[in-house]
């Protein structure tokens, strides 16, 4: 009976993909299960991990190389996106400055709601900072601390503020040899 089940498994596994792909998938699943202690399923460009504690995380990929992207979600509503096609997390409390391209974004909820984005934009750190100072003031953050640094090879501007149980940090970095500035926004609310 075991031989029949084994043959049925092998035939069904190879029916939809090449033998090499099926073997690689099975090996990857076994290695991931051994490392995580959970159940791992790899199927159609999607990896689902079910932990012993009931948490489920799904990793999906789209395309490859510089055009590729990765999205991670779990059953707690937390998300992370990286690469081409990354977007603002649902409920992100600030607008995105015109022309900005999201490189990565995360959202986690629990005792604290935390949003974190990294974006590139063809604007100076000063212009980006001016935009976000105004947006933060519109949201009731009356005291926004601004710090600017000339680093020789580039510049950096940091904004920090808090109100009640919410903290916000915006950091903008620009290297002289690059056209784009890179900005990071972290928003944490308890």
PDB file of C-alpha atoms in Angstrom:
ATOM      1  CA  UNK A   1       0.000   0.000   0.000  1.00  0.00           C
ATOM      2  CA  UNK A   2       2.824   2.416   0.860  1.00  0.00           C
ATOM      3  CA  UNK A   3       4.389   1.833  -2.559  1.00  0.00           C
ATOM      4  CA  UNK A   4       1.102   2.614  -4.305  1.00  0.00           C
ATOM      5  CA  UNK A   5       0.675   5.832  -2.339  1.00  0.00           C
ATOM      6  CA  UNK A   6       4.268   6.786  -3.054  1.00  0.00           C
ATOM      7  CA  UNK A   7       3.853   6.163  -6.797  1.00  0.00           C
ATOM      8  CA  UNK A   8       0.566   8.105  -6.827  1.00  0.00           C
ATOM      9  CA  UNK A   9       2.281  10.998  -5.049  1.00  0.00           C
ATOM     10  CA  UNK A  10       5.215  11.009  -7.459  1.00  0.00           C
ATOM     11  CA  UNK A  11       2.976  10.829 -10.524  1.00  0.00           C
ATOM     12  CA  UNK A  12       0.704  13.626  -9.298  1.00  0.00           C
ATOM     13  CA  UNK A  13       3.664  15.796  -8.350  1.00  0.00           C
ATOM     14  CA  UNK A  14       5.277  15.396 -11.743  1.00  0.00           C
ATOM     15  CA  UNK A  15       2.046  15.772 -13.705  1.00  0.00           C
ATOM     16  CA  UNK A  16       1.962  19.552 -13.375  1.00  0.00           C
ATOM     17  CA  UNK A  17       5.646  20.469 -13.456  1.00  0.00           C
ATOM     18  CA  UNK A  18       9.027  19.218 -14.450  1.00  0.00           C
ATOM     19  CA  UNK A  19      10.651  16.601 -12.201  1.00  0.00           C
ATOM     20  CA  UNK A  20      13.354  19.109 -11.264  1.00  0.00           C
ATOM     21  CA  UNK A  21      10.801  21.746 -10.238  1.00  0.00           C
ATOM     22  CA  UNK A  22       8.808  19.248  -8.171  1.00  0.00           C
ATOM     23  CA  UNK A  23      11.914  17.968  -6.392  1.00  0.00           C
ATOM     24  CA  UNK A  24      13.194  21.495  -5.737  1.00  0.00           C
ATOM     25  CA  UNK A  25       9.786  22.493  -4.346  1.00  0.00           C
ATOM     26  CA  UNK A  26       9.627  19.459  -2.039  1.00  0.00           C
ATOM     27  CA  UNK A  27      13.181  20.034  -0.780  1.00  0.00           C
ATOM     28  CA  UNK A  28      12.489  23.734  -0.161  1.00  0.00           C
ATOM     29  CA  UNK A  29       9.281  22.934   1.740  1.00  0.00           C
ATOM     30  CA  UNK A  30      11.025  20.334   3.907  1.00  0.00           C
ATOM     31  CA  UNK A  31      13.909  22.695   4.700  1.00  0.00           C
ATOM     32  CA  UNK A  32      11.550  25.553   5.558  1.00  0.00           C
ATOM     33  CA  UNK A  33       9.407  23.305   7.762  1.00  0.00           C
ATOM     34  CA  UNK A  34      12.486  22.080   9.603  1.00  0.00           C
ATOM     35  CA  UNK A  35      13.676  25.652  10.144  1.00  0.00           C
ATOM     36  CA  UNK A  36      10.324  27.107  11.235  1.00  0.00           C
ATOM     37  CA  UNK A  37       8.689  24.188  13.002  1.00  0.00           C
ATOM     38  CA  UNK A  38       5.549  25.004  11.018  1.00  0.00           C
ATOM     39  CA  UNK A  39       3.858  23.745   7.884  1.00  0.00           C
ATOM     40  CA  UNK A  40       5.131  25.223   4.613  1.00  0.00           C
ATOM     41  CA  UNK A  41       3.404  25.102   1.241  1.00  0.00           C
ATOM     42  CA  UNK A  42       5.097  26.370  -1.925  1.00  0.00           C
ATOM     43  CA  UNK A  43       2.751  26.688  -4.876  1.00  0.00           C
ATOM     44  CA  UNK A  44       2.435  28.906  -7.962  1.00  0.00           C
ATOM     45  CA  UNK A  45       4.954  31.539  -6.836  1.00  0.00           C
ATOM     46  CA  UNK A  46       3.405  31.722  -3.367  1.00  0.00           C
ATOM     47  CA  UNK A  47       4.838  30.456  -0.074  1.00  0.00           C
ATOM     48  CA  UNK A  48       2.469  29.920   2.854  1.00  0.00           C
ATOM     49  CA  UNK A  49       3.869  29.235   6.319  1.00  0.00           C
ATOM     50  CA  UNK A  50       1.563  28.027   9.101  1.00  0.00           C
ATOM     51  CA  UNK A  51       3.163  28.323  12.518  1.00  0.00           C
ATOM     52  CA  UNK A  52       2.512  26.101  15.508  1.00  0.00           C
ATOM     53  CA  UNK A  53       0.837  29.086  17.213  1.00  0.00           C
ATOM     54  CA  UNK A  54      -1.762  29.395  14.426  1.00  0.00           C
ATOM     55  CA  UNK A  55      -0.161  32.367  12.703  1.00  0.00           C
ATOM     56  CA  UNK A  56      -0.220  32.164   8.916  1.00  0.00           C
ATOM     57  CA  UNK A  57       2.126  34.176   6.693  1.00  0.00           C
ATOM     58  CA  UNK A  58       1.997  34.275   2.923  1.00  0.00           C
ATOM     59  CA  UNK A  59       4.843  35.411   0.693  1.00  0.00           C
ATOM     60  CA  UNK A  60       4.053  36.210  -2.928  1.00  0.00           C
ATOM     61  CA  UNK A  61       6.462  37.236  -5.634  1.00  0.00           C
ATOM     62  CA  UNK A  62       5.969  38.908  -8.965  1.00  0.00           C
ATOM     63  CA  UNK A  63       8.509  38.925 -11.787  1.00  0.00           C
ATOM     64  CA  UNK A  64      12.275  38.642 -11.253  1.00  0.00           C
ATOM     65  CA  UNK A  65      15.386  40.801 -10.966  1.00  0.00           C
ATOM     66  CA  UNK A  66      15.048  44.573 -10.965  1.00  0.00           C
ATOM     67  CA  UNK A  67      11.409  44.281 -12.059  1.00  0.00           C
ATOM     68  CA  UNK A  68      10.535  41.885  -9.232  1.00  0.00           C
ATOM     69  CA  UNK A  69       8.579  42.473  -6.068  1.00  0.00           C
ATOM     70  CA  UNK A  70       7.778  40.616  -2.854  1.00  0.00           C
ATOM     71  CA  UNK A  71       4.666  40.952  -0.670  1.00  0.00           C
ATOM     72  CA  UNK A  72       4.326  39.369   2.770  1.00  0.00           C
ATOM     73  CA  UNK A  73       1.001  39.240   4.634  1.00  0.00           C
ATOM     74  CA  UNK A  74      -0.222  37.442   7.723  1.00  0.00           C
ATOM     75  CA  UNK A  75      -3.522  36.632   9.365  1.00  0.00           C
ATOM     76  CA  UNK A  76      -3.049  39.525  11.829  1.00  0.00           C
ATOM     77  CA  UNK A  77      -3.383  42.126   9.067  1.00  0.00           C
ATOM     78  CA  UNK A  78       0.329  42.935   8.917  1.00  0.00           C
ATOM     79  CA  UNK A  79       1.859  43.530   5.499  1.00  0.00           C
ATOM     80  CA  UNK A  80       5.252  44.222   3.955  1.00  0.00           C
ATOM     81  CA  UNK A  81       6.063  45.018   0.329  1.00  0.00           C
ATOM     82  CA  UNK A  82       9.436  45.341  -1.379  1.00  0.00           C
ATOM     83  CA  UNK A  83      10.470  46.215  -4.908  1.00  0.00           C
ATOM     84  CA  UNK A  84       8.589  47.303  -8.000  1.00  0.00           C
ATOM     85  CA  UNK A  85       4.893  47.706  -7.382  1.00  0.00           C
ATOM     86  CA  UNK A  86       5.197  48.395  -3.645  1.00  0.00           C
ATOM     87  CA  UNK A  87       2.414  50.749  -2.552  1.00  0.00           C
ATOM     88  CA  UNK A  88       1.437  52.770   0.483  1.00  0.00           C
ATOM     89  CA  UNK A  89       0.017  50.497   3.168  1.00  0.00           C
ATOM     90  CA  UNK A  90      -3.739  50.715   3.614  1.00  0.00           C
ATOM     91  CA  UNK A  91      -4.554  53.475   6.105  1.00  0.00           C
ATOM     92  CA  UNK A  92      -1.179  55.252   5.799  1.00  0.00           C
ATOM     93  CA  UNK A  93      -1.893  58.577   7.534  1.00  0.00           C
ATOM     94  CA  UNK A  94       0.151  60.944   5.333  1.00  0.00           C
ATOM     95  CA  UNK A  95      -0.018  61.749   1.629  1.00  0.00           C
ATOM     96  CA  UNK A  96       2.869  60.762  -0.588  1.00  0.00           C
ATOM     97  CA  UNK A  97       4.745  63.704  -2.089  1.00  0.00           C
ATOM     98  CA  UNK A  98       4.247  64.040  -5.863  1.00  0.00           C
ATOM     99  CA  UNK A  99       6.638  61.930  -7.920  1.00  0.00           C
ATOM    100  CA  UNK A 100       7.638  59.597  -5.084  1.00  0.00           C
ATOM    101  CA  UNK A 101       8.131  55.917  -5.899  1.00  0.00           C
ATOM    102  CA  UNK A 102       7.648  53.451  -3.024  1.00  0.00           C
ATOM    103  CA  UNK A 103      10.591  51.064  -2.611  1.00  0.00           C
ATOM    104  CA  UNK A 104       9.238  49.249   0.448  1.00  0.00           C
ATOM    105  CA  UNK A 105       6.380  49.565   2.898  1.00  0.00           C
ATOM    106  CA  UNK A 106       5.255  47.804   6.045  1.00  0.00           C
ATOM    107  CA  UNK A 107       2.206  47.953   8.272  1.00  0.00           C
ATOM    108  CA  UNK A 108       1.780  46.189  11.586  1.00  0.00           C
ATOM    109  CA  UNK A 109      -1.050  46.359  14.065  1.00  0.00           C
ATOM    110  CA  UNK A 110      -1.411  45.218  17.624  1.00  0.00           C
ATOM    111  CA  UNK A 111      -0.774  47.244  20.753  1.00  0.00           C
ATOM    112  CA  UNK A 112       0.818  49.766  18.395  1.00  0.00           C
ATOM    113  CA  UNK A 113      -0.037  50.546  14.797  1.00  0.00           C
ATOM    114  CA  UNK A 114       3.192  51.095  12.889  1.00  0.00           C
ATOM    115  CA  UNK A 115       3.642  52.240   9.315  1.00  0.00           C
ATOM    116  CA  UNK A 116       7.043  52.421   7.645  1.00  0.00           C
ATOM    117  CA  UNK A 117       7.798  53.412   4.068  1.00  0.00           C
ATOM    118  CA  UNK A 118      10.925  53.994   2.020  1.00  0.00           C
ATOM    119  CA  UNK A 119      10.547  55.966  -1.209  1.00  0.00           C
ATOM    120  CA  UNK A 120      12.647  57.666  -3.865  1.00  0.00           C
ATOM    121  CA  UNK A 121      11.787  61.071  -5.325  1.00  0.00           C
ATOM    122  CA  UNK A 122      13.466  63.599  -7.641  1.00  0.00           C
ATOM    123  CA  UNK A 123      13.282  66.475  -5.161  1.00  0.00           C
ATOM    124  CA  UNK A 124      15.705  68.085  -2.737  1.00  0.00           C
ATOM    125  CA  UNK A 125      15.656  67.111   0.949  1.00  0.00           C
ATOM    126  CA  UNK A 126      14.587  70.685   1.764  1.00  0.00           C
ATOM    127  CA  UNK A 127      11.566  70.544  -0.579  1.00  0.00           C
ATOM    128  CA  UNK A 128      10.510  67.141   0.751  1.00  0.00           C
ATOM    129  CA  UNK A 129      10.929  68.273   4.365  1.00  0.00           C
ATOM    130  CA  UNK A 130       8.935  71.477   3.725  1.00  0.00           C
ATOM    131  CA  UNK A 131       6.092  69.368   2.277  1.00  0.00           C
ATOM    132  CA  UNK A 132       5.974  67.000   5.267  1.00  0.00           C
ATOM    133  CA  UNK A 133       6.290  69.770   7.879  1.00  0.00           C
ATOM    134  CA  UNK A 134       3.161  71.331   6.361  1.00  0.00           C
ATOM    135  CA  UNK A 135       1.328  67.975   6.203  1.00  0.00           C
ATOM    136  CA  UNK A 136       2.213  67.169   9.824  1.00  0.00           C
ATOM    137  CA  UNK A 137       0.997  70.591  10.970  1.00  0.00           C
ATOM    138  CA  UNK A 138      -2.258  69.981   9.070  1.00  0.00           C
ATOM    139  CA  UNK A 139      -2.620  66.780  11.150  1.00  0.00           C
ATOM    140  CA  UNK A 140      -2.216  68.732  14.411  1.00  0.00           C
ATOM    141  CA  UNK A 141       1.493  68.152  15.043  1.00  0.00           C
ATOM    142  CA  UNK A 142       2.327  71.726  16.040  1.00  0.00           C
ATOM    143  CA  UNK A 143       5.942  71.181  17.095  1.00  0.00           C
ATOM    144  CA  UNK A 144       7.999  69.534  14.365  1.00  0.00           C
ATOM    145  CA  UNK A 145      11.720  69.380  15.114  1.00  0.00           C
ATOM    146  CA  UNK A 146      13.850  69.780  12.002  1.00  0.00           C
ATOM    147  CA  UNK A 147      17.541  68.899  11.805  1.00  0.00           C
ATOM    148  CA  UNK A 148      19.663  69.360   8.666  1.00  0.00           C
ATOM    149  CA  UNK A 149      23.144  67.973   8.059  1.00  0.00           C
ATOM    150  CA  UNK A 150      25.640  68.575   5.266  1.00  0.00           C
ATOM    151  CA  UNK A 151      27.627  65.358   5.051  1.00  0.00           C
ATOM    152  CA  UNK A 152      30.145  66.486   2.434  1.00  0.00           C
ATOM    153  CA  UNK A 153      29.040  63.854  -0.076  1.00  0.00           C
ATOM    154  CA  UNK A 154      25.387  64.721   0.383  1.00  0.00           C
ATOM    155  CA  UNK A 155      22.799  66.079   2.754  1.00  0.00           C
ATOM    156  CA  UNK A 156      20.233  64.775   5.218  1.00  0.00           C
ATOM    157  CA  UNK A 157      17.156  66.312   6.809  1.00  0.00           C
ATOM    158  CA  UNK A 158      15.323  64.724   9.749  1.00  0.00           C
ATOM    159  CA  UNK A 159      11.890  65.626  11.069  1.00  0.00           C
ATOM    160  CA  UNK A 160      10.562  64.319  14.374  1.00  0.00           C
ATOM    161  CA  UNK A 161       7.333  65.062  16.176  1.00  0.00           C
ATOM    162  CA  UNK A 162       4.824  63.524  18.540  1.00  0.00           C
ATOM    163  CA  UNK A 163       1.284  64.156  19.689  1.00  0.00           C
ATOM    164  CA  UNK A 164      -0.507  62.255  22.420  1.00  0.00           C
ATOM    165  CA  UNK A 165       0.430  58.616  21.713  1.00  0.00           C
ATOM    166  CA  UNK A 166       1.668  59.083  18.146  1.00  0.00           C
ATOM    167  CA  UNK A 167       5.299  59.496  17.070  1.00  0.00           C
ATOM    168  CA  UNK A 168       6.466  60.394  13.577  1.00  0.00           C
ATOM    169  CA  UNK A 169       9.960  60.448  12.071  1.00  0.00           C
ATOM    170  CA  UNK A 170      10.813  61.496   8.512  1.00  0.00           C
ATOM    171  CA  UNK A 171      14.389  61.175   7.239  1.00  0.00           C
ATOM    172  CA  UNK A 172      15.492  62.369   3.813  1.00  0.00           C
ATOM    173  CA  UNK A 173      18.949  61.601   2.400  1.00  0.00           C
ATOM    174  CA  UNK A 174      20.454  62.867  -0.844  1.00  0.00           C
ATOM    175  CA  UNK A 175      23.886  61.953  -2.195  1.00  0.00           C
ATOM    176  CA  UNK A 176      25.410  64.640  -4.421  1.00  0.00           C
ATOM    177  CA  UNK A 177      26.044  62.221  -7.296  1.00  0.00           C
ATOM    178  CA  UNK A 178      22.425  60.982  -7.345  1.00  0.00           C
ATOM    179  CA  UNK A 179      19.376  62.700  -8.819  1.00  0.00           C
ATOM    180  CA  UNK A 180      16.944  61.119  -6.383  1.00  0.00           C
ATOM    181  CA  UNK A 181      16.519  61.618  -2.680  1.00  0.00           C
ATOM    182  CA  UNK A 182      15.569  58.665  -0.491  1.00  0.00           C
ATOM    183  CA  UNK A 183      13.017  59.278   2.251  1.00  0.00           C
ATOM    184  CA  UNK A 184      11.925  57.118   5.132  1.00  0.00           C
ATOM    185  CA  UNK A 185       8.720  57.767   7.071  1.00  0.00           C
ATOM    186  CA  UNK A 186       7.905  55.946  10.315  1.00  0.00           C
ATOM    187  CA  UNK A 187       4.510  56.531  11.985  1.00  0.00           C
ATOM    188  CA  UNK A 188       3.780  54.769  15.282  1.00  0.00           C
ATOM    189  CA  UNK A 189       0.504  55.151  17.207  1.00  0.00           C
ATOM    190  CA  UNK A 190      -0.427  53.417  20.466  1.00  0.00           C
TER     191      UNK A 190
END
